[in-house]
Coordinates of C-alpha atoms in Angstrom, one line a residue:
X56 CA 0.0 0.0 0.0
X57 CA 2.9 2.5 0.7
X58 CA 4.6 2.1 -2.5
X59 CA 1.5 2.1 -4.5
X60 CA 1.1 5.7 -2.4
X61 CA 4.6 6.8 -3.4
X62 CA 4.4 5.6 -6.7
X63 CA 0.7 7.6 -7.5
X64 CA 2.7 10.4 -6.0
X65 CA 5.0 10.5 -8.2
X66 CA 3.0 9.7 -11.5
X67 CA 1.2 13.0 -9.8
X68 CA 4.5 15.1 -9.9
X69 CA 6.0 13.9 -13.1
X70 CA 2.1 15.4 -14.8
X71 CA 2.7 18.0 -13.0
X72 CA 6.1 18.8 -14.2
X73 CA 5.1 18.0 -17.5
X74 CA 2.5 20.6 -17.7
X75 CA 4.7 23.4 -16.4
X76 CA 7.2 22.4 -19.0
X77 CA 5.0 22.6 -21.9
X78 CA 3.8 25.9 -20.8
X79 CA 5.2 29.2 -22.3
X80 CA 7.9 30.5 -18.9
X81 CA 6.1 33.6 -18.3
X82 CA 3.6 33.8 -20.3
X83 CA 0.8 36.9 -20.0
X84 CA -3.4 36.1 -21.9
X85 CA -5.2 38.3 -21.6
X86 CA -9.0 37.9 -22.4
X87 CA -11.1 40.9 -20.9
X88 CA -12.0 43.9 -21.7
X89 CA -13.4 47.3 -20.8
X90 CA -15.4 50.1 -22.6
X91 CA -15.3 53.4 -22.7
X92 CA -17.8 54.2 -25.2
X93 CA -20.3 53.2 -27.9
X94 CA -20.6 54.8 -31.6
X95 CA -23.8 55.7 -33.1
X96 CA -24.2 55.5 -37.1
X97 CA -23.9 58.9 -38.2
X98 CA -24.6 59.7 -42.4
X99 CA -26.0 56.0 -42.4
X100 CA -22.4 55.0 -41.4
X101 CA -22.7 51.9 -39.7
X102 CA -19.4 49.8 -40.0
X103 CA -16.2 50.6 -37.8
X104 CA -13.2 50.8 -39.8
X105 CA -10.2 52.5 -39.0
X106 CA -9.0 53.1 -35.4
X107 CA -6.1 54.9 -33.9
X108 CA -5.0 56.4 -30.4
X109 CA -3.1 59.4 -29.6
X110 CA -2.2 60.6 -26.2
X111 CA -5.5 62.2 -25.4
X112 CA -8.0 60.8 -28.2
X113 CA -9.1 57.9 -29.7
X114 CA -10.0 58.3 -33.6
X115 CA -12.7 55.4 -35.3
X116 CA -13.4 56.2 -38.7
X117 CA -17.2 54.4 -40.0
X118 CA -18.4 53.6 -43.2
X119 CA -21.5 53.2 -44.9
X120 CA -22.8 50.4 -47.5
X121 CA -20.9 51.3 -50.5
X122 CA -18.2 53.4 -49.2
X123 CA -19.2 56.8 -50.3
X124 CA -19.4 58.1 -47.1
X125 CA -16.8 57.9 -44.2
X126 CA -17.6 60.1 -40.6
X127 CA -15.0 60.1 -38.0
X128 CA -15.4 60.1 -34.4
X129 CA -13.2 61.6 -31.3
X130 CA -13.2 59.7 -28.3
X131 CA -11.7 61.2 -25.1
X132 CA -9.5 57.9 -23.6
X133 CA -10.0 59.8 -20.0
X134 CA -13.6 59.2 -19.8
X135 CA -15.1 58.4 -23.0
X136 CA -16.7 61.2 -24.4
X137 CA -17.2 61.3 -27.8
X138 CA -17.4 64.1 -30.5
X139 CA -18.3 63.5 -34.2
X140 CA -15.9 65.3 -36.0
X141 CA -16.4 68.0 -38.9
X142 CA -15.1 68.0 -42.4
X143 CA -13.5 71.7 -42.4
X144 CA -13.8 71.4 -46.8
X145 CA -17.2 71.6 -46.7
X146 CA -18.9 71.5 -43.2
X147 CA -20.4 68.3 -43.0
X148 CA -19.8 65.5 -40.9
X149 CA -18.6 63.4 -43.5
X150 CA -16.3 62.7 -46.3
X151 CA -16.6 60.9 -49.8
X152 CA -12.9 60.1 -50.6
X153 CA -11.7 57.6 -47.9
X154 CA -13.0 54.0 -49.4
X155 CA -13.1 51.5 -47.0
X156 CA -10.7 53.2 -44.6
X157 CA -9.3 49.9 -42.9
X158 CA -6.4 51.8 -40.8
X159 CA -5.3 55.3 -39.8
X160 CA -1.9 56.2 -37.9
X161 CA -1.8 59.7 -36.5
X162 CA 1.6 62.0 -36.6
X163 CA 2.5 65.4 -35.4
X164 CA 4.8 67.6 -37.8
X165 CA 5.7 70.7 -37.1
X166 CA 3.0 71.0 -34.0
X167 CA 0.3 70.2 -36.7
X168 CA -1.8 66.6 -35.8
X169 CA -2.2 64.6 -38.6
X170 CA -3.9 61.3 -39.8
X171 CA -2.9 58.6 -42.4
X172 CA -5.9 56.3 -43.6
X173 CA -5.4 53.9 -46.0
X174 CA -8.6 53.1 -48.1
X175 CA -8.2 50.0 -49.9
X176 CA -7.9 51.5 -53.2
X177 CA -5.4 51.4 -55.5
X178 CA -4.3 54.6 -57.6
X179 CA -3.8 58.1 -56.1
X180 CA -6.1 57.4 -52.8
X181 CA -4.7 54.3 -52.1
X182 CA -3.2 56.8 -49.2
X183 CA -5.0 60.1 -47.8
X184 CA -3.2 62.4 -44.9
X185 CA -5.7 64.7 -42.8
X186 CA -4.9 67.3 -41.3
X187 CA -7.1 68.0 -38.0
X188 CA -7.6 70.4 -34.8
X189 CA -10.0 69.9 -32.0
X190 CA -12.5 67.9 -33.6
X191 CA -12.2 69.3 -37.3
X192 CA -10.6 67.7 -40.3
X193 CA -9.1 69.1 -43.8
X194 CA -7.7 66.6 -46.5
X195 CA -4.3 68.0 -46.9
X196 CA -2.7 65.1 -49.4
X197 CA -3.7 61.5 -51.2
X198 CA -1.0 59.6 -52.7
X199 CA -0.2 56.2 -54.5
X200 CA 1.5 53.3 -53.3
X201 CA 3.1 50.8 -55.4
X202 CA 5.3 48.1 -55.1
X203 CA 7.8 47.0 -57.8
X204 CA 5.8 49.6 -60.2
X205 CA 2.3 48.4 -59.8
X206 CA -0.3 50.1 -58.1
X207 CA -0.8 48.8 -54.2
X208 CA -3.5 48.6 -52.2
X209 CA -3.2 48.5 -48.5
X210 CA -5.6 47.2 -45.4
X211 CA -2.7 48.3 -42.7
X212 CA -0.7 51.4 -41.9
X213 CA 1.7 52.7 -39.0
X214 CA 4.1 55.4 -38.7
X215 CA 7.1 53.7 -37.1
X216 CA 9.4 56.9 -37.3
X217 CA 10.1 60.0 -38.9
X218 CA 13.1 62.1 -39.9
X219 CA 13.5 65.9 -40.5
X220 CA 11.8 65.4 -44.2
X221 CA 9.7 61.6 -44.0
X222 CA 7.5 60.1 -42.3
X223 CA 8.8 55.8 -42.6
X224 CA 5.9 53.7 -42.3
X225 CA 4.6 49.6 -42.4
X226 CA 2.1 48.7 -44.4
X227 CA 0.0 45.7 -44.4
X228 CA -1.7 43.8 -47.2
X229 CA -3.2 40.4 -45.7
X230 CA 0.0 38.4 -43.7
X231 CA 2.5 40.9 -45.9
X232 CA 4.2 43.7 -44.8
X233 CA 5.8 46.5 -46.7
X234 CA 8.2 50.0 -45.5
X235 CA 7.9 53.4 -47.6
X236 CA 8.6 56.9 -46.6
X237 CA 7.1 59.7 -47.5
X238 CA 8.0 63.6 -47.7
X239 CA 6.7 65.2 -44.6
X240 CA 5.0 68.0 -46.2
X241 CA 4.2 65.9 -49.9
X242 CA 0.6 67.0 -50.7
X243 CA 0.8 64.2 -53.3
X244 CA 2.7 61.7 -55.1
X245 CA 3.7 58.4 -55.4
X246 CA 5.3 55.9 -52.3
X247 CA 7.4 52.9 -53.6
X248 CA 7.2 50.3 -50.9
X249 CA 9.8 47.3 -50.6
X250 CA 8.6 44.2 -48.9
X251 CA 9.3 43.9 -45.7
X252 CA 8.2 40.4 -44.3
X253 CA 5.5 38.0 -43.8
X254 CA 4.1 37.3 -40.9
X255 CA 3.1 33.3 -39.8
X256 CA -0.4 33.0 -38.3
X257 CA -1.1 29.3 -38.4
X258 CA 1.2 28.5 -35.6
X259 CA 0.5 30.7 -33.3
X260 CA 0.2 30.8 -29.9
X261 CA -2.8 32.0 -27.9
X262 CA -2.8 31.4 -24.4
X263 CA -0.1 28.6 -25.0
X264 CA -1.7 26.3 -27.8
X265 CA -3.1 27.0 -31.4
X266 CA -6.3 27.7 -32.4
X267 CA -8.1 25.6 -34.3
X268 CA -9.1 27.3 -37.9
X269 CA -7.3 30.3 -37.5
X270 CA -6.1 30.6 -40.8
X271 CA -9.8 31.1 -41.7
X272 CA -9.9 34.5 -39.9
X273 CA -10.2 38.1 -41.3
X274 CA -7.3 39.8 -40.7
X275 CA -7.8 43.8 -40.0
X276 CA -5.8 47.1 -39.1
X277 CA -2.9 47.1 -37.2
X278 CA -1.5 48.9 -34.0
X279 CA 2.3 49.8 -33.2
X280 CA 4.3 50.5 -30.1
X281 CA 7.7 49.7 -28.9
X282 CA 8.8 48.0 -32.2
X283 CA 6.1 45.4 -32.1
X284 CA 3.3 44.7 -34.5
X285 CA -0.1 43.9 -32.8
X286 CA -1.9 41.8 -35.2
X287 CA -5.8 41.1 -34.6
X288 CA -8.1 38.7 -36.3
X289 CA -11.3 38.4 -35.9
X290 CA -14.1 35.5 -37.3
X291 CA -18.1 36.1 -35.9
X292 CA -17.7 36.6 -32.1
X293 CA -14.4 35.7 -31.8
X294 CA -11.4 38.2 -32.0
X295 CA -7.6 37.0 -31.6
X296 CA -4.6 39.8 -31.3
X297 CA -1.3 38.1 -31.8
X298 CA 2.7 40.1 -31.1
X299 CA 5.1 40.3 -33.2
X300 CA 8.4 41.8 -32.0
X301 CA 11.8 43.6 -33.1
X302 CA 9.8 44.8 -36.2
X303 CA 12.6 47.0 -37.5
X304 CA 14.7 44.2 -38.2
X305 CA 12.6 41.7 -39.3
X306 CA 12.7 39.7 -42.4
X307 CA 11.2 36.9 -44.1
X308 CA 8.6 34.6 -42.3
X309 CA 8.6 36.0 -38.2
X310 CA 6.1 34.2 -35.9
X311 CA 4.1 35.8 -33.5
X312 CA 5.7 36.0 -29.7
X313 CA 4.7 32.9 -27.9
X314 CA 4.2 34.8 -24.1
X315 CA 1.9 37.2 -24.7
X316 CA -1.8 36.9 -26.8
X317 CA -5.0 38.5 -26.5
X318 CA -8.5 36.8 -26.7
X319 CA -12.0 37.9 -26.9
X320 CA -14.6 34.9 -27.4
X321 CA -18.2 37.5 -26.5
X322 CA -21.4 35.6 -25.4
X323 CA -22.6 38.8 -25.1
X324 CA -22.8 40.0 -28.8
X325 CA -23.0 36.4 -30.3
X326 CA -23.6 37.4 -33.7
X327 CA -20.6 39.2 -34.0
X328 CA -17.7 40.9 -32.1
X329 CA -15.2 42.4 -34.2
X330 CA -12.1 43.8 -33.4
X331 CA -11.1 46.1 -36.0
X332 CA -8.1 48.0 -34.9
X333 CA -5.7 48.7 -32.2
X334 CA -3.6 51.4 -30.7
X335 CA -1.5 52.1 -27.5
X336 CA -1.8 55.1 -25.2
X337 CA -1.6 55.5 -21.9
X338 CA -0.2 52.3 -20.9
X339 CA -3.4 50.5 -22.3
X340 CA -3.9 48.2 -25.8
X341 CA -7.3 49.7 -27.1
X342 CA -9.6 48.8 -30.0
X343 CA -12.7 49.6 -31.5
X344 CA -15.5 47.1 -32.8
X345 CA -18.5 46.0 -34.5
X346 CA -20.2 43.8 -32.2
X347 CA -23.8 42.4 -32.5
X348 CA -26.1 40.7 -30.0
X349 CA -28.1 40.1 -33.2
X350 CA -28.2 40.3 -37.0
X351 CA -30.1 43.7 -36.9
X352 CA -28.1 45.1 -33.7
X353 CA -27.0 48.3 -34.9
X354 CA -26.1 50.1 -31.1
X355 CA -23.2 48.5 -30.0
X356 CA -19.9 49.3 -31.6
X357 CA -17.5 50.4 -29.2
X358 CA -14.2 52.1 -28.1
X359 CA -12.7 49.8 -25.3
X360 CA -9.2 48.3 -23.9
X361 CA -7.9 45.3 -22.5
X362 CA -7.7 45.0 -19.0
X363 CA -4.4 44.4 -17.1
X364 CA -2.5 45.0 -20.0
X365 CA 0.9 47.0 -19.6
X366 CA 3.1 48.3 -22.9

């Protein structure tokens, strides 16, 4: 009886040390989330697009239907107030030239803020740089990307550094990543991109194993800090942010860090819960979404972070 006791006991500690060695050292999930505020549908502009956060402000850009309107909302990270902004060109609170607006980075030059969206398009939109102030906007440049002499479109932008003339930024089209600079003051005119790398999704870790079908997922704007990529996918209420680090030396295939991963599975918007892109400010990932309770729910996107989350 006593070595049948010793023996379970240590069947008991070898699982045990089996577990902890097949589990990342140090490994941070995180899989909650706060919100700070929900987006109306202003200008029958129901789908959240574009997302970006500066030091004090959030910026979500929404589309309607067929993409021939785009209205852009202010979100105060502090407490969540939110301002729909005005187009200073004409006075409405919308735009007509901004596609599908999947990503926006923001940059200051010269003590002027500034927004990069990229629309989806190819041809001499395929980029457009606003200028804004308080909650006011004026298109100040649009400009073409291509890559080895064909026109380019892009679903991802950030500004990853500037100089005393560019602005040097990553681009994203599906798991591809591309650099290009571009004069700091160009109202227009052509950025040549060179590729940059590819990133692997399949193997992936989230929370220490793979996800099943993850190569089925959409794959949406992208957020930048401290030379890491964050990455998010999203398919019907289930959105995955993966890390990928030392971004400004990175070439070929890289693979997403394997101790730290970000999951929202929502059985509270069941039909869908989106995440569409991501920023850091103030010590905090945050994101925006579509998100659904139900087919028709039309009164839930959001501005929100992940808790316990430190840069």
């Amino acid at each position: 009886m006593i070595l049948k006791k010793r023996l379970l006991g240590f069947v008991a500690l070898f699982l045990c040390l089996v577990v902890l060695l097949t589990l990342p050292a140090g490994a941070a999930y995180y899989n909650t989330y706060s919100t700070i505020a929900t987006l109306g549908n202003p200008n029958s502009c129901y789908s959240v697009q574009g997302f970006a956060a500066g030091s004090t402000y959030g910026y979500t850009i929404k589309i309607n239907g067929d993409e021939t309107r785009a209205s852009i909302y202010r979100t105060k990270l502090s407490d969540g107030s939110t301002t729909l902004m005005t187009n200073g060109d004409t006075g409405l609170t919308y735009c007509t030239y901004l596609g599908h607006a999947n990503d926006l980075t923001l940059c200051t030059i010269n003590d002027q803020y500034y927004m990069y969206i990229v629309t989806m398009k190819t041809g001499s939109y395929s980029l457009v740089k606003l200028r804004y102030s308080g909650a006011t906007y004026y298109k100040v440049g649009n400009y073409t990307i291509k890559y080895n002499g064909a026109n380019k479109s892009m679903s991802g932008v950030a500004k990853v550094s500037y100089t005393d003339t560019n602005v040097n930024f990553i681009f994203k089209s599906g798991k591809t990543f591309y650099r290009g600079s571009l004069g700091k003051t160009a109202s227009s005119g052509t950025i040549n991109v060179t590729y940059a790398f590819t990133v692997n999704v399949v193997d992936a870790l989230v929370n220490g194993k793979k996800v099943s079908g993850i190569e089925t997922f959409s794959t949406q704007g992208i957020g930048y800090h401290n030379n890491k990529i964050y990455y998010p996918l999203t398919k019907n209420n289930v959105s995955i942010v993966l890390v990928y680090d030392n971004i400004s030396s990175a070439s070929g295939t890289i693979y997403a860090m394997n101790d730290l991963s970000f999951r929202i599975t929502s059985s509270a918007y069941p039909d869908l819960f989106e995440i569409e892109s991501v920023g850091v400010s103030g010590g905090k990932l945050w994101f925006a979404t579509n998100r659904r309770k139900t087919s028709g729910d039309t009164a839930s996107d959001g501005v929100h972070y992940f808790n316990g989350y430190t840069p």
